[in-house]
mmCIF file of C-alpha atoms and ligand atoms in Angstrom:
data_model
loop_
_atom_site.group_PDB
_atom_site.id
_atom_site.type_symbol
_atom_site.label_atom_id
_atom_site.label_comp_id
_atom_site.label_asym_id
_atom_site.label_seq_id
_atom_site.Cartn_x
_atom_site.Cartn_y
_atom_site.Cartn_z
ATOM 1 C CA MET A 26 67.098 13.215 -195.339
ATOM 2 C CA ARG A 27 65.069 16.100 -196.743
ATOM 3 C CA SER A 28 63.310 18.515 -194.439
ATOM 4 C CA VAL A 29 59.568 18.980 -194.543
ATOM 5 C CA THR A 30 60.049 22.490 -195.850
ATOM 6 C CA GLU A 31 62.301 21.262 -198.687
ATOM 7 C CA HIS A 32 59.797 18.578 -199.720
ATOM 8 C CA GLN A 33 56.933 21.121 -199.604
ATOM 9 C CA ALA A 34 58.882 23.298 -202.042
ATOM 10 C CA ALA A 35 59.433 20.315 -204.359
ATOM 11 C CA ILE A 36 55.697 19.444 -204.428
ATOM 12 C CA ASN A 37 54.766 23.107 -204.863
ATOM 13 C CA ALA A 38 57.002 23.266 -207.915
ATOM 14 C CA LEU A 39 55.454 20.071 -209.304
ATOM 15 C CA VAL A 40 51.802 21.130 -209.243
ATOM 16 C CA THR A 41 51.095 23.942 -211.638
ATOM 17 C CA SER A 42 47.956 25.854 -212.567
ATOM 18 C CA ARG A 43 45.839 25.043 -215.620
ATOM 19 C CA PRO A 44 45.149 27.831 -218.027
ATOM 20 C CA GLU A 45 41.993 29.872 -217.347
ATOM 21 C CA THR A 46 38.860 28.615 -218.930
ATOM 22 C CA GLU A 47 35.408 30.023 -219.666
ATOM 23 C CA ALA A 48 33.181 27.783 -217.571
ATOM 24 C CA ARG A 49 29.356 27.579 -217.503
ATOM 25 C CA LEU A 50 28.072 29.026 -214.275
ATOM 26 C CA ALA A 51 27.147 25.758 -212.663
ATOM 27 C CA ALA A 52 30.635 24.386 -213.335
ATOM 28 C CA ALA A 53 32.189 27.646 -212.102
ATOM 29 C CA ALA A 54 30.965 27.116 -208.534
ATOM 30 C CA GLY A 55 33.776 27.050 -206.085
ATOM 31 C CA ARG A 56 36.344 28.304 -208.584
ATOM 32 C CA PRO A 57 38.209 31.638 -208.327
ATOM 33 C CA LEU A 58 37.718 34.230 -211.081
ATOM 34 C CA ALA A 59 40.627 34.479 -213.484
ATOM 35 C CA ARG A 60 39.810 38.072 -214.348
ATOM 36 C CA ASP A 61 37.862 41.050 -213.094
ATOM 37 C CA VAL A 62 34.266 40.950 -214.413
ATOM 38 C CA ILE A 63 32.770 44.259 -215.562
ATOM 39 C CA ALA A 64 29.080 44.957 -215.406
ATOM 40 C CA THR A 65 27.995 45.268 -219.026
ATOM 41 C CA ARG A 66 24.617 46.469 -217.952
ATOM 42 C CA ALA A 67 23.093 48.262 -214.972
ATOM 43 C CA LEU A 68 21.153 46.550 -212.205
ATOM 44 C CA PRO A 69 18.274 47.025 -212.058
ATOM 45 C CA GLY A 70 18.219 47.379 -215.769
ATOM 46 C CA PHE A 71 15.091 49.577 -215.793
ATOM 47 C CA GLU A 72 13.008 51.492 -213.255
ATOM 48 C CA ASN A 73 10.687 48.929 -211.680
ATOM 49 C CA SER A 74 8.153 48.611 -208.916
ATOM 50 C CA ALA A 75 9.322 47.524 -205.422
ATOM 51 C CA MET A 76 5.676 46.697 -204.363
ATOM 52 C CA ASP A 77 2.446 45.239 -205.712
ATOM 53 C CA GLY A 78 0.225 48.306 -206.052
ATOM 54 C CA TYR A 79 -0.463 51.258 -208.339
ATOM 55 C CA ALA A 80 1.848 53.372 -210.514
ATOM 56 C CA VAL A 81 0.812 56.987 -210.064
ATOM 57 C CA ARG A 82 1.753 60.632 -210.445
ATOM 58 C CA VAL A 83 2.318 62.137 -207.017
ATOM 59 C CA GLU A 84 0.645 65.429 -208.025
ATOM 60 C CA ASP A 85 -2.642 63.520 -208.798
ATOM 61 C CA LEU A 86 -2.813 62.327 -205.154
ATOM 62 C CA ALA A 87 -2.311 65.647 -203.350
ATOM 63 C CA GLY A 88 -4.141 65.537 -200.014
ATOM 64 C CA ALA A 89 -5.229 61.867 -200.253
ATOM 65 C CA THR A 90 -5.837 60.477 -196.669
ATOM 66 C CA ALA A 91 -7.787 57.583 -195.139
ATOM 67 C CA GLU A 92 -10.748 59.936 -194.494
ATOM 68 C CA LYS A 93 -10.498 61.607 -197.993
ATOM 69 C CA PRO A 94 -9.226 59.017 -200.467
ATOM 70 C CA VAL A 95 -8.569 60.035 -204.074
ATOM 71 C CA THR A 96 -10.174 57.773 -206.681
ATOM 72 C CA LEU A 97 -8.504 57.289 -210.090
ATOM 73 C CA PRO A 98 -9.431 55.205 -213.061
ATOM 74 C CA VAL A 99 -7.195 52.107 -213.547
ATOM 75 C CA ALA A 100 -5.987 52.318 -217.156
ATOM 76 C CA GLU A 101 -3.614 49.332 -217.493
ATOM 77 C CA ASP A 102 -2.633 46.210 -215.696
ATOM 78 C CA ILE A 103 1.213 45.747 -215.621
ATOM 79 C CA PRO A 104 2.307 42.319 -214.346
ATOM 80 C CA ALA A 105 6.066 41.530 -214.111
ATOM 81 C CA GLY A 106 7.370 40.704 -217.580
ATOM 82 C CA ARG A 107 5.023 42.950 -219.555
ATOM 83 C CA THR A 108 7.243 44.503 -222.261
ATOM 84 C CA ASP A 109 5.133 47.025 -224.184
ATOM 85 C CA GLY A 110 5.355 49.776 -221.591
ATOM 86 C CA PRO A 111 2.087 51.692 -221.850
ATOM 87 C CA PRO A 112 2.698 55.300 -220.565
ATOM 88 C CA LEU A 113 0.613 56.722 -217.675
ATOM 89 C CA ALA A 114 -1.720 59.496 -218.676
ATOM 90 C CA PRO A 115 -2.493 62.289 -216.127
ATOM 91 C CA ARG A 116 -5.166 61.479 -213.493
ATOM 92 C CA THR A 117 -5.081 57.742 -214.105
ATOM 93 C CA ALA A 118 -3.358 54.830 -212.353
ATOM 94 C CA HIS A 119 -1.807 51.576 -213.668
ATOM 95 C CA ARG A 120 -2.127 48.491 -211.485
ATOM 96 C CA ILE A 121 1.468 47.280 -211.201
ATOM 97 C CA MET A 122 3.230 44.229 -209.709
ATOM 98 C CA THR A 123 6.643 43.933 -208.002
ATOM 99 C CA GLY A 124 9.404 43.917 -210.613
ATOM 100 C CA ALA A 125 7.289 45.287 -213.452
ATOM 101 C CA ALA A 126 8.607 48.308 -215.360
ATOM 102 C CA VAL A 127 7.294 51.604 -213.959
ATOM 103 C CA PRO A 128 5.485 53.331 -216.930
ATOM 104 C CA ALA A 129 6.741 56.647 -218.362
ATOM 105 C CA GLY A 130 4.811 59.450 -216.641
ATOM 106 C CA ALA A 131 4.561 57.693 -213.214
ATOM 107 C CA ASP A 132 6.745 58.942 -210.408
ATOM 108 C CA ALA A 133 5.697 56.690 -207.485
ATOM 109 C CA VAL A 134 4.055 53.433 -206.551
ATOM 110 C CA VAL A 135 1.336 53.181 -203.911
ATOM 111 C CA PRO A 136 1.275 49.735 -202.246
ATOM 112 C CA VAL A 137 -1.964 47.867 -202.676
ATOM 113 C CA GLU A 138 -2.416 47.822 -198.860
ATOM 114 C CA LEU A 139 -3.030 51.621 -198.929
ATOM 115 C CA THR A 140 -5.921 51.274 -201.504
ATOM 116 C CA ASP A 141 -9.204 49.447 -201.975
ATOM 117 C CA ALA A 142 -7.430 47.122 -204.492
ATOM 118 C CA GLY A 143 -9.800 48.104 -207.258
ATOM 119 C CA THR A 144 -9.404 46.913 -210.832
ATOM 120 C CA SER A 145 -11.486 49.442 -212.807
ATOM 121 C CA THR A 146 -11.042 52.384 -210.379
ATOM 122 C CA VAL A 147 -8.881 52.582 -207.362
ATOM 123 C CA ALA A 148 -9.409 54.583 -204.112
ATOM 124 C CA ILE A 149 -5.996 55.620 -202.707
ATOM 125 C CA ARG A 150 -5.759 56.537 -199.023
ATOM 126 C CA SER A 151 -2.300 58.095 -198.993
ATOM 127 C CA CYS A 152 -0.165 60.539 -201.002
ATOM 128 C CA PRO A 153 3.238 59.011 -201.731
ATOM 129 C CA THR A 154 6.511 60.896 -201.922
ATOM 130 C CA LEU A 155 8.329 61.307 -205.229
ATOM 131 C CA GLY A 156 10.004 58.061 -206.218
ATOM 132 C CA GLN A 157 8.413 56.009 -203.404
ATOM 133 C CA HIS A 158 8.632 52.231 -203.983
ATOM 134 C CA VAL A 159 10.391 52.712 -207.296
ATOM 135 C CA ARG A 160 13.657 50.882 -207.769
ATOM 136 C CA ARG A 161 15.868 53.182 -209.775
ATOM 137 C CA ALA A 162 17.858 51.776 -212.739
ATOM 138 C CA GLY A 163 21.497 51.206 -211.762
ATOM 139 C CA GLU A 164 20.922 51.655 -208.016
ATOM 140 C CA ASP A 165 22.569 48.253 -207.348
ATOM 141 C CA ILE A 166 25.373 48.474 -209.938
ATOM 142 C CA SER A 167 25.898 50.691 -213.022
ATOM 143 C CA ALA A 168 27.248 49.601 -216.360
ATOM 144 C CA GLY A 169 31.036 49.772 -216.487
ATOM 145 C CA GLU A 170 31.624 49.111 -212.769
ATOM 146 C CA VAL A 171 33.692 46.175 -211.614
ATOM 147 C CA ALA A 172 31.123 43.580 -210.440
ATOM 148 C CA LEU A 173 33.584 40.952 -209.173
ATOM 149 C CA ARG A 174 37.335 40.939 -208.666
ATOM 150 C CA ARG A 175 39.900 38.473 -210.016
ATOM 151 C CA GLY A 176 40.619 35.823 -207.429
ATOM 152 C CA GLN A 177 37.219 35.958 -205.894
ATOM 153 C CA VAL A 178 35.797 32.480 -205.317
ATOM 154 C CA LEU A 179 32.423 32.016 -207.028
ATOM 155 C CA GLY A 180 29.807 30.980 -204.441
ATOM 156 C CA ALA A 181 26.051 31.390 -204.474
ATOM 157 C CA PRO A 182 25.768 35.144 -204.432
ATOM 158 C CA GLN A 183 28.605 35.777 -206.817
ATOM 159 C CA LEU A 184 27.116 33.302 -209.359
ATOM 160 C CA ALA A 185 23.724 35.021 -208.880
ATOM 161 C CA LEU A 186 25.267 38.429 -209.685
ATOM 162 C CA LEU A 187 26.922 37.054 -212.800
ATOM 163 C CA ALA A 188 23.597 35.481 -213.945
ATOM 164 C CA SER A 189 21.787 38.819 -213.172
ATOM 165 C CA LEU A 190 24.262 40.628 -215.381
ATOM 166 C CA GLY A 191 23.467 38.169 -218.182
ATOM 167 C CA TYR A 192 26.656 36.111 -218.097
ATOM 168 C CA ALA A 193 26.144 32.457 -218.900
ATOM 169 C CA THR A 194 29.825 31.659 -218.350
ATOM 170 C CA ALA A 195 32.702 32.990 -216.250
ATOM 171 C CA PRO A 196 36.487 33.065 -216.673
ATOM 172 C CA VAL A 197 37.866 30.788 -213.934
ATOM 173 C CA ILE A 198 40.958 29.003 -212.843
ATOM 174 C CA PRO A 199 39.913 25.394 -213.379
ATOM 175 C CA PRO A 200 40.396 22.628 -210.719
ATOM 176 C CA ILE A 201 43.407 20.378 -210.748
ATOM 177 C CA ARG A 202 42.331 16.952 -212.031
ATOM 178 C CA THR A 203 43.899 14.168 -209.947
ATOM 179 C CA ILE A 204 43.862 10.431 -210.248
ATOM 180 C CA VAL A 205 44.142 8.500 -207.022
ATOM 181 C CA LEU A 206 45.627 5.008 -207.132
ATOM 182 C CA SER A 207 46.160 2.699 -204.151
ATOM 183 C CA THR A 208 48.529 -0.264 -204.347
ATOM 184 C CA GLY A 209 48.809 -3.434 -202.361
ATOM 185 C CA SER A 210 48.143 -7.147 -202.910
ATOM 186 C CA GLU A 211 46.458 -7.324 -199.515
ATOM 187 C CA LEU A 212 43.749 -4.862 -200.499
ATOM 188 C CA VAL A 213 40.066 -5.781 -200.961
ATOM 189 C CA ALA A 214 37.197 -3.459 -201.853
ATOM 190 C CA PRO A 215 34.868 -2.702 -198.947
ATOM 191 C CA GLY A 216 31.715 -4.823 -199.120
ATOM 192 C CA GLN A 217 33.603 -7.914 -200.336
ATOM 193 C CA PRO A 218 34.515 -10.867 -198.163
ATOM 194 C CA LEU A 219 38.012 -10.824 -196.618
ATOM 195 C CA ARG A 220 40.434 -13.702 -196.305
ATOM 196 C CA ARG A 221 43.140 -13.966 -193.630
ATOM 197 C CA GLY A 222 45.875 -11.469 -194.376
ATOM 198 C CA GLU A 223 43.688 -9.169 -196.427
ATOM 199 C CA ILE A 224 42.418 -5.742 -195.437
ATOM 200 C CA TYR A 225 39.862 -3.337 -196.824
ATOM 201 C CA GLU A 226 41.184 -0.594 -199.027
ATOM 202 C CA SER A 227 40.686 2.754 -197.377
ATOM 203 C CA ASN A 228 43.295 5.208 -198.800
ATOM 204 C CA GLY A 229 41.537 5.618 -202.075
ATOM 205 C CA ILE A 230 38.361 7.080 -200.719
ATOM 206 C CA MET A 231 40.339 9.030 -198.145
ATOM 207 C CA ILE A 232 42.715 10.754 -200.547
ATOM 208 C CA ALA A 233 40.035 11.285 -203.205
ATOM 209 C CA THR A 234 37.796 12.944 -200.626
ATOM 210 C CA ALA A 235 40.677 14.996 -199.340
ATOM 211 C CA VAL A 236 41.405 16.275 -202.860
ATOM 212 C CA ARG A 237 37.764 17.230 -203.340
ATOM 213 C CA GLU A 238 37.637 18.944 -199.995
ATOM 214 C CA ALA A 239 40.681 20.916 -201.073
ATOM 215 C CA GLY A 240 38.740 22.075 -204.141
ATOM 216 C CA GLY A 241 40.278 19.702 -206.656
ATOM 217 C CA GLU A 242 38.808 16.935 -208.837
ATOM 218 C CA ALA A 243 39.582 13.347 -208.088
ATOM 219 C CA ALA A 244 39.110 10.090 -210.017
ATOM 220 C CA GLN A 245 39.483 7.195 -207.541
ATOM 221 C CA LEU A 246 40.916 4.402 -209.615
ATOM 222 C CA ARG A 247 40.440 0.741 -208.804
ATOM 223 C CA PHE A 248 43.393 -0.220 -206.674
ATOM 224 C CA VAL A 249 46.115 -2.467 -208.055
ATOM 225 C CA SER A 250 48.100 -5.363 -206.661
ATOM 226 C CA ASP A 251 51.866 -5.222 -206.019
ATOM 227 C CA ASP A 252 52.450 -6.225 -209.633
ATOM 228 C CA PRO A 253 54.587 -3.712 -211.581
ATOM 229 C CA THR A 254 52.960 -4.614 -214.949
ATOM 230 C CA GLU A 255 49.408 -3.953 -213.666
ATOM 231 C CA PHE A 256 50.584 -0.837 -211.852
ATOM 232 C CA LEU A 257 52.371 0.688 -214.837
ATOM 233 C CA GLN A 258 49.599 -0.162 -217.226
ATOM 234 C CA THR A 259 47.006 1.519 -215.031
ATOM 235 C CA LEU A 260 49.164 4.628 -214.835
ATOM 236 C CA ARG A 261 49.719 4.686 -218.608
ATOM 237 C CA ASP A 262 46.044 4.271 -219.353
ATOM 238 C CA ARG A 263 44.857 6.992 -216.929
ATOM 239 C CA ALA A 264 47.753 9.507 -216.698
ATOM 240 C CA PRO A 265 46.724 11.440 -219.834
ATOM 241 C CA GLU A 266 43.498 12.610 -218.174
ATOM 242 C CA ALA A 267 45.319 13.905 -215.053
ATOM 243 C CA ASP A 268 47.135 17.020 -213.876
ATOM 244 C CA LEU A 269 48.465 15.128 -210.855
ATOM 245 C CA ILE A 270 48.776 11.454 -210.026
ATOM 246 C CA ILE A 271 48.620 10.482 -206.335
ATOM 247 C CA THR A 272 49.549 6.939 -205.415
ATOM 248 C CA SER A 273 49.638 5.291 -202.034
ATOM 249 C CA GLY A 274 51.637 2.378 -200.685
ATOM 250 C CA GLY A 275 54.715 0.609 -202.032
ATOM 251 C CA VAL A 276 57.372 3.221 -201.397
ATOM 252 C CA SER A 277 59.167 2.086 -198.223
ATOM 253 C CA ALA A 278 62.206 -0.063 -197.616
ATOM 254 C CA GLY A 279 60.782 -3.568 -197.888
ATOM 255 C CA ALA A 280 60.477 -6.026 -200.791
ATOM 256 C CA TYR A 281 57.466 -5.907 -203.203
ATOM 257 C CA GLU A 282 57.471 -2.049 -203.103
ATOM 258 C CA VAL A 283 55.664 -1.798 -206.359
ATOM 259 C CA VAL A 284 55.627 2.022 -206.710
ATOM 260 C CA LYS A 285 59.247 2.487 -205.915
ATOM 261 C CA ASP A 286 60.404 -0.586 -207.933
ATOM 262 C CA SER A 287 58.446 0.400 -211.040
ATOM 263 C CA LEU A 288 59.021 4.166 -211.042
ATOM 264 C CA THR A 289 62.678 4.551 -210.019
ATOM 265 C CA GLU A 290 63.647 3.871 -213.646
ATOM 266 C CA HIS A 291 61.149 6.445 -214.810
ATOM 267 C CA GLY A 292 63.154 9.136 -212.997
ATOM 268 C CA ILE A 293 60.891 9.511 -209.972
ATOM 269 C CA GLU A 294 62.762 10.420 -206.896
ATOM 270 C CA PHE A 295 62.259 8.342 -203.734
ATOM 271 C CA LEU A 296 63.517 9.830 -200.565
ATOM 272 C CA LYS A 297 63.147 10.108 -196.821
ATOM 273 C CA VAL A 298 61.623 13.185 -195.321
ATOM 274 C CA ALA A 299 62.492 14.038 -191.731
ATOM 275 C CA MET A 300 58.942 13.690 -190.373
ATOM 276 C CA GLN A 301 56.799 11.332 -188.433
ATOM 277 C CA PRO A 302 54.569 9.910 -189.746
ATOM 278 C CA GLY A 303 55.234 9.980 -193.484
ATOM 279 C CA MET A 304 58.989 9.459 -193.835
ATOM 280 C CA PRO A 305 59.079 7.557 -197.184
ATOM 281 C CA GLN A 306 58.045 9.869 -199.976
ATOM 282 C CA GLY A 307 58.406 10.115 -203.717
ATOM 283 C CA CYS A 308 57.663 12.698 -206.411
ATOM 284 C CA GLY A 309 58.514 13.535 -210.005
ATOM 285 C CA PHE A 310 56.945 13.191 -213.468
ATOM 286 C CA PHE A 311 55.449 10.007 -214.949
ATOM 287 C CA GLU A 312 55.682 10.368 -218.689
ATOM 288 C CA GLY A 313 55.151 14.108 -218.285
ATOM 289 C CA THR A 314 52.384 13.963 -215.633
ATOM 290 C CA PRO A 315 53.314 15.127 -212.082
ATOM 291 C CA ILE A 316 53.123 12.300 -209.579
ATOM 292 C CA VAL A 317 53.340 12.196 -205.811
ATOM 293 C CA THR A 318 53.756 8.796 -204.184
ATOM 294 C CA LEU A 319 52.415 8.671 -200.636
ATOM 295 C CA PRO A 320 53.202 5.987 -198.043
ATOM 296 C CA GLY A 321 50.562 3.359 -197.559
ATOM 297 C CA ASN A 322 49.870 3.628 -193.854
ATOM 298 C CA PRO A 323 46.608 5.572 -193.735
ATOM 299 C CA VAL A 324 47.706 8.103 -191.154
ATOM 300 C CA SER A 325 51.011 8.676 -192.956
ATOM 301 C CA ALA A 326 49.121 9.067 -196.216
ATOM 302 C CA LEU A 327 46.676 11.661 -194.990
ATOM 303 C CA VAL A 328 49.239 13.576 -192.876
ATOM 304 C CA SER A 329 51.557 13.676 -195.962
ATOM 305 C CA PHE A 330 48.573 14.897 -198.064
ATOM 306 C CA GLU A 331 47.878 17.675 -195.542
ATOM 307 C CA VAL A 332 51.516 18.747 -195.352
ATOM 308 C CA PHE A 333 52.567 18.497 -198.967
ATOM 309 C CA ILE A 334 49.731 18.078 -201.429
ATOM 310 C CA ARG A 335 46.845 20.156 -200.086
ATOM 311 C CA PRO A 336 48.713 23.449 -199.977
ATOM 312 C CA ALA A 337 50.259 22.880 -203.396
ATOM 313 C CA LEU A 338 46.860 22.008 -204.915
ATOM 314 C CA ARG A 339 45.141 25.089 -203.454
ATOM 315 C CA ARG A 340 47.977 27.309 -204.547
ATOM 316 C CA ALA A 341 47.825 25.974 -208.109
ATOM 317 C CA MET A 342 44.052 26.449 -208.115
ATOM 318 C CA ALA A 343 44.525 30.077 -206.881
ATOM 319 C CA LEU A 344 42.238 29.282 -203.924
ATOM 320 C CA PRO A 345 42.439 31.372 -200.839
ATOM 321 C CA ALA A 346 44.285 30.175 -197.632
ATOM 322 C CA PRO A 347 46.374 27.375 -199.265
ATOM 323 C CA GLU A 348 47.737 26.605 -195.784
ATOM 324 C CA ARG A 349 45.545 25.435 -192.939
ATOM 325 C CA PRO A 350 45.207 28.115 -190.322
ATOM 326 C CA ARG A 351 47.769 27.686 -187.560
ATOM 327 C CA THR A 352 47.284 28.562 -183.926
ATOM 328 C CA THR A 353 49.030 27.859 -180.656
ATOM 329 C CA ALA A 354 47.567 25.896 -177.769
ATOM 330 C CA ARG A 355 48.689 24.462 -174.452
ATOM 331 C CA LEU A 356 49.157 20.717 -174.238
ATOM 332 C CA THR A 357 46.870 18.864 -171.818
ATOM 333 C CA GLU A 358 49.372 16.023 -171.591
ATOM 334 C CA PRO A 359 53.019 15.468 -172.332
ATOM 335 C CA VAL A 360 54.347 14.219 -175.692
ATOM 336 C CA THR A 361 57.640 12.776 -176.844
ATOM 337 C CA SER A 362 59.067 13.140 -180.348
ATOM 338 C CA PRO A 363 62.017 11.570 -182.111
ATOM 339 C CA ARG A 364 65.072 13.814 -182.408
ATOM 340 C CA GLY A 365 65.692 15.105 -185.950
ATOM 341 C CA LYS A 366 62.130 14.520 -187.173
ATOM 342 C CA ARG A 367 59.207 16.925 -187.348
ATOM 343 C CA GLN A 368 56.297 15.186 -185.716
ATOM 344 C CA PHE A 369 52.656 15.669 -186.610
ATOM 345 C CA ARG A 370 50.460 14.208 -183.792
ATOM 346 C CA ARG A 371 46.708 14.049 -184.090
ATOM 347 C CA GLY A 372 44.958 16.245 -181.554
ATOM 348 C CA VAL A 373 41.732 17.660 -180.321
ATOM 349 C CA LEU A 374 41.888 21.451 -180.086
ATOM 350 C CA ASP A 375 39.588 23.185 -177.680
ATOM 351 C CA ARG A 376 39.311 26.714 -178.981
ATOM 352 C CA GLN A 377 37.512 27.923 -175.881
ATOM 353 C CA THR A 378 40.240 27.058 -173.417
ATOM 354 C CA GLY A 379 43.113 27.303 -175.891
ATOM 355 C CA THR A 380 44.258 23.727 -175.124
ATOM 356 C CA VAL A 381 45.051 20.750 -177.256
ATOM 357 C CA LYS A 382 44.788 17.070 -176.249
ATOM 358 C CA PRO A 383 47.112 14.812 -178.269
ATOM 359 C CA ILE A 384 45.222 11.603 -179.107
ATOM 360 C CA GLY A 385 46.350 8.149 -180.111
ATOM 361 C CA PRO A 386 49.908 6.863 -180.363
ATOM 362 C CA PRO A 387 52.395 8.307 -182.836
ATOM 363 C CA ALA A 388 52.162 5.148 -184.981
ATOM 364 C CA SER A 389 50.765 5.598 -188.399
ATOM 365 C CA HIS A 390 48.009 2.977 -188.737
ATOM 366 C CA HIS A 391 45.576 4.260 -186.114
ATOM 367 C CA LEU A 392 42.753 5.481 -188.287
ATOM 368 C CA ARG A 393 40.256 5.731 -185.475
ATOM 369 C CA TRP A 394 42.246 8.551 -183.801
ATOM 370 C CA LEU A 395 42.715 10.279 -187.077
ATOM 371 C CA ALA A 396 38.983 10.189 -187.545
ATOM 372 C CA SER A 397 38.431 11.897 -184.197
ATOM 373 C CA ALA A 398 41.102 14.570 -184.488
ATOM 374 C CA ASN A 399 40.355 18.182 -185.444
ATOM 375 C CA CYS A 400 43.979 19.325 -185.569
ATOM 376 C CA LEU A 401 47.566 18.332 -186.150
ATOM 377 C CA VAL A 402 50.079 19.056 -183.397
ATOM 378 C CA ASP A 403 53.271 20.260 -185.129
ATOM 379 C CA VAL A 404 56.391 19.421 -183.107
ATOM 380 C CA ASP A 405 59.721 20.773 -184.343
ATOM 381 C CA GLU A 406 62.604 18.508 -185.396
ATOM 382 C CA ASP A 407 64.843 19.450 -182.485
ATOM 383 C CA VAL A 408 62.191 19.024 -179.792
ATOM 384 C CA THR A 409 62.177 15.580 -178.098
ATOM 385 C CA ALA A 410 59.825 16.143 -175.193
ATOM 386 C CA LEU A 411 57.068 18.539 -174.249
ATOM 387 C CA ARG A 412 55.336 18.847 -170.922
ATOM 388 C CA THR A 413 51.717 19.411 -169.971
ATOM 389 C CA GLY A 414 51.014 23.153 -170.270
ATOM 390 C CA ASP A 415 53.728 23.706 -172.933
ATOM 391 C CA THR A 416 52.643 25.751 -175.928
ATOM 392 C CA VAL A 417 52.612 24.050 -179.315
ATOM 393 C CA THR A 418 51.680 24.971 -182.889
ATOM 394 C CA VAL A 419 48.534 23.274 -184.145
ATOM 395 C CA TRP A 420 47.067 23.057 -187.686
ATOM 396 C CA ASP A 421 43.358 23.681 -187.541
ATOM 397 C CA LEU A 422 41.798 21.020 -189.752
ATOM 398 C CA ASP A 423 38.241 22.278 -189.246
ATOM 399 C CA SER A 424 38.727 25.577 -191.029
ATOM 400 C CA CYS A 425 39.716 25.719 -194.653
HETATM 401 P P1 LIG B 510 53.076 0.061 -197.799
HETATM 402 O O1 LIG B 510 53.385 1.521 -197.795
HETATM 403 O O2 LIG B 510 52.536 -0.422 -199.049
HETATM 404 O O3 LIG B 510 54.208 -0.757 -197.248
HETATM 405 O O4 LIG B 510 51.864 -0.094 -196.720
HETATM 406 C C1 LIG B 510 52.030 0.188 -195.361
HETATM 407 C C2 LIG B 510 50.824 -0.229 -194.562
HETATM 408 O O5 LIG B 510 49.688 0.462 -194.991
HETATM 409 C C3 LIG B 510 50.466 -1.719 -194.689
HETATM 410 O O6 LIG B 510 50.045 -2.147 -193.431
HETATM 411 C C4 LIG B 510 49.394 -1.737 -195.669
HETATM 412 O O7 LIG B 510 48.577 -2.881 -195.625
HETATM 413 C C5 LIG B 510 48.679 -0.460 -195.357
HETATM 414 N N1 LIG B 510 48.024 0.069 -196.614
HETATM 415 C C6 LIG B 510 48.648 0.348 -197.765
HETATM 416 N N2 LIG B 510 47.794 0.815 -198.666
HETATM 417 C C7 LIG B 510 46.592 0.831 -198.063
HETATM 418 C C8 LIG B 510 45.322 1.224 -198.499
HETATM 419 N N3 LIG B 510 45.087 1.657 -199.696
HETATM 420 N N4 LIG B 510 44.232 1.068 -197.627
HETATM 421 C C9 LIG B 510 44.485 0.641 -196.335
HETATM 422 N N5 LIG B 510 45.699 0.318 -195.879
HETATM 423 C C10 LIG B 510 46.720 0.370 -196.752
HETATM 424 MG MG1 LIG B 511 52.038 -2.167 -199.951
#
């Protein structure tokens, strides 16, 4: 049997990064930068007004007060976006709006609230200081500075900074494109009627969503029956569009194990990993495309995804924190664990008290408990019993 750590290494080696691409900003959201981005221009790009008001020369307003306002003729109106830049002559004012270029000759802006808001002449009740309410060119960033660092994930403010600098695209590490294929002759699409012996297919939506939550792309394929011809044909049709194939079901020790039966001769390795749940696993290359074959039981499938695929995907996409954050907590009840297997129990972690309550049985088909857990309780291979109050390692599934 292979250890969890050994199988993690095998999957890590399988999933490799795609070359960097130049992505349009909307498509770059959530991706890490492949290179440093240099500001090719300053921000602000030109001196502009921080207020709606009047562009003035400070010396023209010496002594202006509420009791003795200074009145100046208004020579020009400068809304944001006016590009001709009329200069300010001495002893005149230009009415100016927020974001409009401050005219040559002006050295301050008086907010409209400190004036009578006139349009042909303006009475100004206060003398500004030099540079008041003027945003200097380059005060945010100057040309030539590093705007964003390689590896930084592009979220809302980073994308806004790139757009402000005039970039329409960004160099990013692209997402890993996965195809998700469930197998099983008992499977029926949700929403359709069920006959005795049939169940609704749930691994497809689960694994595809988990891939997307990990920052990857997922195409959830229509599930296939336990028929090798249908299974192989679907893989052949869709593998060329994928960086990673993830299947579920058909890998254990029974008969009709479609994944194992069809892929063994393609060189894919099927093995047992010393863990519970999730013992039967497989991985390799299907006609050149990396493939990971998960067991079909829903809890086994998602726990295996968490333990093996999620960290490998995030690493290959250069995303931060490829591993879930781990913490320790005290058990609120005892647990038992099989000797020689690393056990991942579902749990509810209470961060306030530092305790964890294991929920649901260790069996691998209890989706309800999986859906109410916020952590995995990680019990070492050589531990067979833990008591209430014992300290355990937990994987925090709520944080990235
Ligand atoms: P298998 O690994 O194919 O032997 O399946 C193990 C168990 O998981 C069986 O009870 C299957 O019915 C169930 N199962 C397999 N695939 C799925 C799926 N896509 N959705 C829900 N249950 C599944
Ligand atoms: Mg099956």
